[in-house]
């Protein structure tokens, strides 16, 4: 992996409320499965916590209701953390399109800050008629907006992945939530934009003081300040108490722990939009402010580490586009020689993960499964070769959305078709 944040860039914050038991299962979980969800305090039940299973569940009273629901200890789901600054969503273990909040991928440039919402506010200043300061309670009083959309890190492709790579490890830096908050246009109207306003700076209150320039058109279109995720307050890892959501834009612009918006007549040229989050092109040039996430898809089952049985299966996966709706997903089982139209399962919302499926009978011979997404602008997900031709083998793999394939071996093993990036 060339870009996954470097160690010196950030530190993992430890979760304040680790109990002895959760600490123990965190350590056991991390040690036994190589799973480091422990770093964020998201622990899985360990063998020690396992329930005693009665031979016949109808013969014994069940357990009672509780303050918090927990996942079945048979349903083992976890994020995989790396370098202390990133963790991926286990795409291969999920269904539908909503990512459970505790499995939303995480990318923190300087850890998760602990913020008391009572002491947090959002400032709007710069080229405005009235500089304003909003408490969280103020934000909750404005008309709410709710939108289901993905957030995807533009570094979401592991270019050095070998055959034994899961979808989570390959491209688990995309997740989807139903976000609720207040439209940024509403807040900007309160402050009154000056006619020369063209760009905003959005700044977070983490130790990285991460900041990005946002074009005014996006700010006035569908940008919003979210305070809730899947019906509950944002998780600390997702920006509690507030984050910016810019549907379809690269993950980095969705500034978490948002504290300040400054309005200006030009971009601010912050570190994250100059030395980072730009894409090298052929001929020694680079593109910058490449906000929109291009259409992409990935098969989530069957993929590594599945062991396939002969007979009928449904090839399933996710497709999404930062430019709008997914209109079509095509699947090939013969390495791209022929493509079949998959069924879209559930609604195809704009800038949202869309589930697709295609029933397929595996007869026991080798197969190569691939998917390609087409969005409402007619954009077709490119091949790896086409992307390399345009970008060159540049050092920073941002905005790479190649068609991805999985090889089914005659013994039923499923492996990522690893081709490198050159
Ligand atoms: N303040 C702040 N905002 C941030 C970041 C950060 O480190 N600090 N990381 C950014 C990056 S690179 C991404 S991809 C997304 C990740 O959001 P998530 O952790 O909720 O998945 O948040 C963005 N917003
Ligand atoms: Mo990112």
Coordinates of C-alpha atoms and ligand atoms in Angstrom, one line a residue:
X1 CA 0.0 0.0 0.0
X2 CA 1.5 3.3 -1.0
X3 CA -1.0 5.6 0.7
X4 CA -2.7 4.6 3.9
X5 CA -1.5 7.3 6.1
X6 CA 1.9 7.0 7.6
X7 CA 2.6 6.1 11.2
X8 CA 4.2 9.5 12.1
X9 CA 1.1 11.2 10.7
X10 CA -1.2 10.3 13.5
X11 CA -1.6 8.4 16.7
X12 CA -4.4 6.2 17.8
X13 CA -6.4 7.5 20.7
X14 CA -7.4 5.0 23.3
X15 CA -11.0 4.8 24.1
X16 CA -11.6 6.2 27.6
X17 CA -14.4 3.8 28.7
X18 CA -12.6 0.4 28.2
X19 CA -13.8 -1.9 30.9
X20 CA -11.7 -4.8 32.1
X21 CA -13.9 -7.2 30.3
X22 CA -14.0 -5.4 27.0
X23 CA -10.2 -4.8 27.3
X24 CA -9.7 -8.5 27.8
X25 CA -11.9 -9.5 24.8
X26 CA -10.3 -6.7 22.8
X27 CA -6.8 -8.1 23.5
X28 CA -7.9 -11.6 22.8
X29 CA -9.7 -10.7 19.7
X30 CA -6.8 -8.7 18.4
X31 CA -4.3 -11.4 19.2
X32 CA -6.2 -14.4 18.0
X33 CA -7.7 -13.1 14.7
X34 CA -5.3 -10.3 13.9
X35 CA -8.2 -8.0 14.2
X36 CA -7.4 -4.6 15.6
X37 CA -10.9 -3.2 16.0
X38 CA -9.7 -3.1 19.6
X39 CA -7.9 0.1 18.7
X40 CA -11.2 1.9 18.5
X41 CA -12.8 0.1 21.4
X42 CA -15.1 -1.9 19.1
X43 CA -14.8 -5.3 20.6
X44 CA -16.2 -8.6 19.4
X45 CA -17.4 -11.3 21.8
X46 CA -14.5 -13.6 22.5
X47 CA -14.8 -17.3 23.1
X48 CA -14.9 -16.6 26.9
X49 CA -18.0 -14.5 26.4
X50 CA -19.8 -17.1 24.3
X51 CA -23.3 -18.0 25.4
X52 CA -24.2 -21.5 26.5
X53 CA -26.4 -22.9 23.8
X54 CA -29.3 -25.1 24.9
X55 CA -30.0 -28.2 22.7
X56 CA -33.5 -27.0 22.2
X57 CA -34.2 -23.3 22.5
X58 CA -38.0 -23.9 22.9
X59 CA -37.3 -25.7 26.2
X60 CA -35.7 -22.9 28.2
X61 CA -36.8 -19.3 28.8
X62 CA -34.8 -16.9 26.7
X63 CA -32.8 -13.9 28.0
X64 CA -34.7 -10.7 28.9
X65 CA -34.7 -7.3 27.2
X66 CA -31.7 -5.1 27.9
X67 CA -30.7 -1.4 27.6
X68 CA -28.6 -2.1 24.5
X69 CA -29.0 -4.7 21.9
X70 CA -26.0 -6.8 20.9
X71 CA -25.1 -8.7 17.8
X72 CA -25.4 -12.4 18.0
X73 CA -22.1 -13.8 19.2
X74 CA -22.3 -16.2 16.2
X75 CA -22.3 -13.2 13.8
X76 CA -18.7 -12.3 13.8
X77 CA -18.2 -8.9 12.2
X78 CA -15.3 -6.6 12.7
X79 CA -13.4 -3.9 11.0
X80 CA -9.8 -4.4 10.3
X81 CA -7.6 -1.6 11.5
X82 CA -4.2 -0.7 10.0
X83 CA -1.4 1.7 11.0
X84 CA -3.6 3.1 13.8
X85 CA -5.2 5.6 11.4
X86 CA -7.6 3.5 9.3
X87 CA -10.1 0.7 9.5
X88 CA -12.2 -0.9 6.7
X89 CA -15.8 -2.0 6.5
X90 CA -16.2 -5.8 6.1
X91 CA -18.1 -5.4 2.8
X92 CA -18.1 -9.2 2.3
X93 CA -20.1 -9.8 5.5
X94 CA -22.8 -7.2 5.1
X95 CA -26.2 -7.2 3.3
X96 CA -28.4 -4.4 1.9
X97 CA -26.8 -1.0 1.7
X98 CA -26.6 0.5 5.2
X99 CA -23.4 0.1 7.1
X100 CA -24.0 -0.5 10.8
X101 CA -22.5 2.5 12.6
X102 CA -20.0 0.4 14.5
X103 CA -18.6 -1.0 11.2
X104 CA -18.4 2.3 9.3
X105 CA -14.8 2.6 8.0
X106 CA -12.6 5.1 9.8
X107 CA -9.8 7.4 8.7
X108 CA -8.4 9.7 11.3
X109 CA -5.4 11.9 10.6
X110 CA -4.7 12.5 14.3
X111 CA -7.0 10.2 16.2
X112 CA -10.6 10.6 17.5
X113 CA -10.9 13.7 19.7
X114 CA -13.1 13.5 22.8
X115 CA -15.6 16.4 22.5
X116 CA -18.3 17.5 25.0
X117 CA -21.1 18.8 22.8
X118 CA -21.9 21.4 25.4
X119 CA -18.5 23.0 24.7
X120 CA -18.6 22.7 21.0
X121 CA -19.8 25.2 18.5
X122 CA -19.7 25.9 14.7
X123 CA -18.4 29.3 13.6
X124 CA -19.3 30.8 10.3
X125 CA -17.3 33.9 9.3
X126 CA -15.3 35.5 6.5
X127 CA -17.2 37.0 3.5
X128 CA -20.6 37.1 5.3
X129 CA -22.9 39.8 6.5
X130 CA -23.0 38.5 10.1
X131 CA -20.4 36.1 11.5
X132 CA -22.3 33.5 13.5
X133 CA -21.7 30.9 16.2
X134 CA -24.0 27.9 16.4
X135 CA -24.3 25.7 19.5
X136 CA -25.3 22.1 18.8
X137 CA -28.6 22.8 20.4
X138 CA -29.1 25.7 17.8
X139 CA -28.4 23.3 14.9
X140 CA -31.0 20.9 16.2
X141 CA -33.7 23.7 16.0
X142 CA -33.3 24.2 12.2
X143 CA -35.3 22.2 9.7
X144 CA -33.7 18.8 9.4
X145 CA -32.5 17.1 6.2
X146 CA -32.0 13.3 5.9
X147 CA -30.1 11.7 3.2
X148 CA -28.7 8.2 2.6
X149 CA -25.3 8.4 0.9
X150 CA -21.9 6.8 0.9
X151 CA -18.7 8.3 2.1
X152 CA -15.7 6.8 0.3
X153 CA -12.0 7.7 0.9
X154 CA -10.4 8.6 -2.4
X155 CA -7.5 6.3 -1.3
X156 CA -9.8 3.3 -1.4
X157 CA -7.8 0.8 -3.4
X158 CA -5.0 -1.4 -2.1
X159 CA -2.8 -1.5 -5.2
X160 CA -0.4 -4.1 -3.8
X161 CA -3.0 -6.6 -2.8
X162 CA -2.3 -10.3 -3.3
X163 CA -4.7 -13.1 -4.1
X164 CA -5.7 -13.7 -0.5
X165 CA -7.4 -10.3 -0.1
X166 CA -10.9 -9.7 1.1
X167 CA -13.2 -6.9 -0.3
X168 CA -12.7 -5.2 3.1
X169 CA -8.9 -5.2 2.7
X170 CA -9.1 -4.3 -1.0
X171 CA -11.6 -1.5 -0.8
X172 CA -13.3 -1.3 2.5
X173 CA -12.9 2.4 2.8
X174 CA -16.5 3.1 1.7
X175 CA -19.5 2.9 3.9
X176 CA -23.1 4.2 3.8
X177 CA -25.3 5.7 6.4
X178 CA -28.6 7.5 6.6
X179 CA -27.3 10.9 7.8
X180 CA -29.4 13.7 9.4
X181 CA -28.5 17.3 10.0
X182 CA -29.1 20.8 8.7
X183 CA -28.5 22.0 5.2
X184 CA -25.4 24.2 4.9
X185 CA -27.4 26.5 2.6
X186 CA -29.7 27.2 5.6
X187 CA -26.8 28.2 7.8
X188 CA -25.2 30.3 5.1
X189 CA -28.4 32.1 4.5
X190 CA -28.5 33.0 8.2
X191 CA -25.0 34.4 7.9
X192 CA -25.7 36.1 4.6
X193 CA -23.1 35.4 1.9
X194 CA -21.3 38.3 0.3
X195 CA -21.5 38.5 -3.5
X196 CA -17.8 37.7 -3.8
X197 CA -18.1 34.4 -1.9
X198 CA -16.7 31.5 -4.0
X199 CA -15.1 29.0 -1.6
X200 CA -15.5 27.9 2.0
X201 CA -12.9 26.5 4.3
X202 CA -14.3 23.6 6.5
X203 CA -12.1 22.9 9.5
X204 CA -12.2 20.2 12.1
X205 CA -11.3 20.3 15.8
X206 CA -9.1 17.2 15.9
X207 CA -5.4 17.3 16.6
X208 CA -4.8 17.5 12.8
X209 CA -7.1 20.5 12.5
X210 CA -7.9 19.0 9.2
X211 CA -9.3 21.6 6.7
X212 CA -10.5 21.5 3.1
X213 CA -11.7 24.1 0.6
X214 CA -15.2 23.5 -0.7
X215 CA -16.7 25.2 -3.8
X216 CA -19.6 27.5 -3.0
X217 CA -21.8 25.7 -5.6
X218 CA -21.5 22.4 -3.6
X219 CA -22.1 24.2 -0.3
X220 CA -25.4 25.7 -1.6
X221 CA -26.5 22.6 -3.4
X222 CA -26.7 19.5 -1.2
X223 CA -24.0 19.9 1.5
X224 CA -25.2 19.5 5.1
X225 CA -23.9 19.5 8.7
X226 CA -24.8 16.1 10.1
X227 CA -25.4 15.4 13.7
X228 CA -27.0 11.9 13.3
X229 CA -26.1 8.7 11.6
X230 CA -28.6 5.9 11.2
X231 CA -31.0 7.5 13.6
X232 CA -28.6 8.1 16.5
X233 CA -26.0 10.8 17.3
X234 CA -22.9 10.4 15.2
X235 CA -20.3 8.0 16.5
X236 CA -17.1 9.7 17.8
X237 CA -15.2 8.0 14.9
X238 CA -17.6 9.6 12.4
X239 CA -17.2 13.2 13.8
X240 CA -19.3 13.5 17.0
X241 CA -20.9 15.9 17.5
X242 CA -21.0 17.3 13.9
X243 CA -19.4 16.6 10.6
X244 CA -19.8 17.9 7.1
X245 CA -21.4 15.6 4.5
X246 CA -20.9 16.4 0.8
X247 CA -22.8 13.7 -1.1
X248 CA -20.6 12.1 -3.8
X249 CA -17.4 14.1 -2.9
X250 CA -14.2 12.3 -1.8
X251 CA -14.2 11.3 1.9
X252 CA -11.5 13.7 2.9
X253 CA -13.9 16.7 2.3
X254 CA -16.5 15.3 4.8
X255 CA -14.7 17.2 7.6
X256 CA -15.4 15.6 11.0
X257 CA -15.6 17.3 14.4
X258 CA -16.5 20.4 12.3
X259 CA -15.8 23.7 14.2
X260 CA -15.3 26.5 11.7
X261 CA -16.4 27.6 8.2
X262 CA -14.7 30.5 6.7
X263 CA -16.1 32.0 3.5
X264 CA -13.6 33.4 0.9
X265 CA -13.3 34.4 -2.7
X266 CA -10.6 31.7 -3.5
X267 CA -9.5 28.2 -2.3
X268 CA -7.3 28.1 0.8
X269 CA -4.7 25.6 -0.6
X270 CA -4.5 23.6 2.6
X271 CA -2.1 20.7 3.0
X272 CA -4.9 18.2 2.2
X273 CA -5.5 19.7 -1.2
X274 CA -2.0 20.4 -2.3
X275 CA 0.6 17.8 -1.0
X276 CA -2.2 15.2 -0.5
X277 CA -5.4 14.3 -2.4
X278 CA -4.2 15.3 -5.8
X279 CA -3.7 12.8 -8.6
X280 CA -0.5 12.6 -10.7
X281 CA -1.2 12.3 -14.4
X282 CA 1.1 11.3 -17.3
X283 CA 3.6 14.0 -18.3
X284 CA 4.5 15.2 -14.9
X285 CA 1.2 16.9 -14.3
X286 CA -1.3 16.5 -11.5
X287 CA -5.0 17.2 -11.0
X288 CA -6.3 18.9 -7.9
X289 CA -9.7 19.6 -6.5
X290 CA -10.9 16.3 -8.0
X291 CA -13.8 16.1 -5.6
X292 CA -16.3 13.7 -7.3
X293 CA -16.1 10.0 -6.8
X294 CA -16.4 8.2 -10.1
X295 CA -18.7 5.2 -10.5
X296 CA -17.5 2.0 -9.1
X297 CA -18.7 -1.5 -8.2
X298 CA -17.3 -4.5 -6.3
X299 CA -18.6 -8.0 -6.0
X300 CA -18.9 -8.8 -2.2
X301 CA -19.9 -12.4 -2.5
X302 CA -18.5 -14.8 -3.5
X303 CA -15.0 -13.4 -2.8
X304 CA -12.0 -14.4 -0.7
X305 CA -12.1 -16.2 1.7
X306 CA -15.2 -18.0 0.5
X307 CA -15.1 -21.7 -0.3
X308 CA -17.7 -22.3 -3.0
X309 CA -20.0 -25.3 -3.2
X310 CA -21.3 -26.4 -6.6
X311 CA -24.8 -25.3 -7.5
X312 CA -26.7 -22.1 -7.5
X313 CA -25.4 -18.9 -5.9
X314 CA -26.2 -15.2 -6.2
X315 CA -23.3 -13.1 -7.2
X316 CA -23.9 -10.0 -5.1
X317 CA -22.1 -6.7 -4.7
X318 CA -22.3 -2.9 -4.3
X319 CA -22.2 -0.2 -7.0
X320 CA -22.1 3.6 -6.4
X321 CA -21.3 6.8 -8.1
X322 CA -20.6 10.3 -6.9
X323 CA -22.4 11.7 -10.0
X324 CA -25.8 10.4 -9.3
X325 CA -27.7 7.2 -9.6
X326 CA -26.5 3.8 -10.7
X327 CA -28.6 2.8 -13.7
X328 CA -27.0 -0.5 -14.6
X329 CA -24.5 -3.0 -13.3
X330 CA -23.1 -5.7 -15.5
X331 CA -21.5 -8.9 -14.3
X332 CA -19.2 -11.2 -16.2
X333 CA -18.3 -14.8 -15.2
X334 CA -15.8 -15.4 -17.9
X335 CA -13.2 -12.7 -17.4
X336 CA -15.0 -10.0 -19.3
X337 CA -15.7 -11.8 -22.6
X338 CA -19.5 -11.5 -22.0
X339 CA -21.4 -9.3 -19.7
X340 CA -24.9 -9.8 -18.3
X341 CA -27.1 -7.2 -16.7
X342 CA -27.5 -7.8 -12.9
X343 CA -30.7 -7.0 -11.0
X344 CA -30.6 -3.9 -8.8
X345 CA -31.8 -4.9 -5.4
X346 CA -33.7 -2.1 -3.5
X347 CA -33.8 1.5 -4.5
X348 CA -31.0 3.1 -6.6
X349 CA -30.6 6.4 -4.7
X350 CA -28.3 9.1 -6.0
X351 CA -24.8 9.1 -4.6
X352 CA -25.6 5.9 -2.7
X353 CA -24.4 2.3 -2.5
X354 CA -26.7 0.2 -4.6
X355 CA -27.0 -3.5 -4.1
X356 CA -26.9 -5.8 -7.2
X357 CA -27.4 -9.5 -7.7
X358 CA -27.1 -12.1 -10.4
X359 CA -28.1 -15.8 -9.9
X360 CA -25.3 -18.0 -11.1
X361 CA -24.8 -21.8 -11.2
X362 CA -21.2 -22.9 -10.5
X363 CA -20.5 -26.2 -12.2
X364 CA -17.0 -26.8 -10.8
X365 CA -14.8 -25.3 -13.5
X366 CA -12.6 -22.2 -13.2
X367 CA -14.4 -18.9 -13.5
X368 CA -13.5 -15.2 -13.3
X369 CA -16.2 -12.9 -11.8
X370 CA -16.1 -9.2 -12.5
X371 CA -18.6 -6.3 -12.2
X372 CA -18.9 -2.9 -13.8
X373 CA -21.1 0.0 -12.9
X374 CA -22.8 2.5 -15.2
X375 CA -24.2 5.7 -13.7
X376 CA -26.9 8.0 -14.9
X377 CA -24.4 10.3 -16.7
X378 CA -23.4 7.3 -18.9
X379 CA -20.1 6.9 -17.2
X380 CA -18.8 3.3 -17.4
X381 CA -16.4 2.0 -14.7
X382 CA -13.0 1.7 -16.4
X383 CA -10.6 -1.2 -16.6
X384 CA -7.4 -1.2 -14.7
X385 CA -5.5 -0.8 -17.9
X386 CA -7.5 2.2 -19.0
X387 CA -6.8 3.9 -15.7
X388 CA -3.1 3.2 -15.8
X389 CA -3.0 4.6 -19.3
X390 CA -4.4 7.9 -18.2
X391 CA -2.8 8.3 -14.8
X392 CA 0.5 6.5 -15.2
X393 CA 1.9 4.4 -12.4
X394 CA 1.8 7.5 -10.1
X395 CA 2.8 7.2 -6.5
X396 CA -0.4 8.2 -4.8
X397 CA -3.3 6.0 -5.7
X398 CA -6.3 8.3 -5.2
X399 CA -9.5 8.0 -7.2
X400 CA -8.7 4.6 -8.6
X401 CA -11.9 2.7 -9.4
X402 CA -11.0 -0.1 -11.7
X403 CA -13.2 -3.1 -12.6
X404 CA -12.2 -5.7 -10.0
X405 CA -12.2 -9.5 -10.6
X406 CA -12.3 -12.6 -8.5
X407 CA -11.0 -16.0 -9.6
X408 CA -13.0 -19.2 -8.7
X409 CA -10.6 -22.1 -8.7
X410 CA -11.8 -25.6 -9.6
X411 CA -11.5 -26.6 -5.9
X412 CA -14.0 -23.9 -5.0
X413 CA -11.5 -21.4 -3.5
X414 CA -12.2 -17.8 -4.5
X415 CA -9.2 -15.5 -4.9
X416 CA -8.7 -11.8 -5.7
X417 CA -7.4 -11.4 -9.2
X418 CA -4.2 -9.6 -8.2
X419 CA -2.6 -7.8 -11.1
X420 CA -0.6 -5.0 -9.3
X421 CA -0.5 -1.5 -10.6
X422 CA 1.9 -1.1 -13.5
Ligands
LIG1 N1 -11.4 16.6 11.1 C1 -11.1 15.5 10.3 N2 -12.0 15.2 9.3 C2 -11.8 14.2 8.5 C3 -10.6 13.4 8.7 C4 -9.7 13.7 9.7 O1 -8.7 13.0 9.9 N3 -10.0 14.8 10.5 N4 -10.4 12.3 7.8 C5 -11.0 12.5 6.4 C6 -10.8 11.4 5.6 S1 -9.4 11.3 4.7 C7 -11.9 10.6 5.3 S2 -11.8 9.4 4.1 C8 -13.2 10.6 6.0 C9 -13.4 9.3 6.7 O2 -14.6 9.4 7.4 P1 -15.0 8.2 8.5 O3 -13.8 8.0 9.4 O4 -16.2 8.7 9.2 O5 -15.2 7.0 7.6 O6 -13.2 11.7 7.0 C10 -12.5 12.9 6.6 N5 -12.7 13.9 7.5
LIG2 MO1 -9.6 9.7 3.1

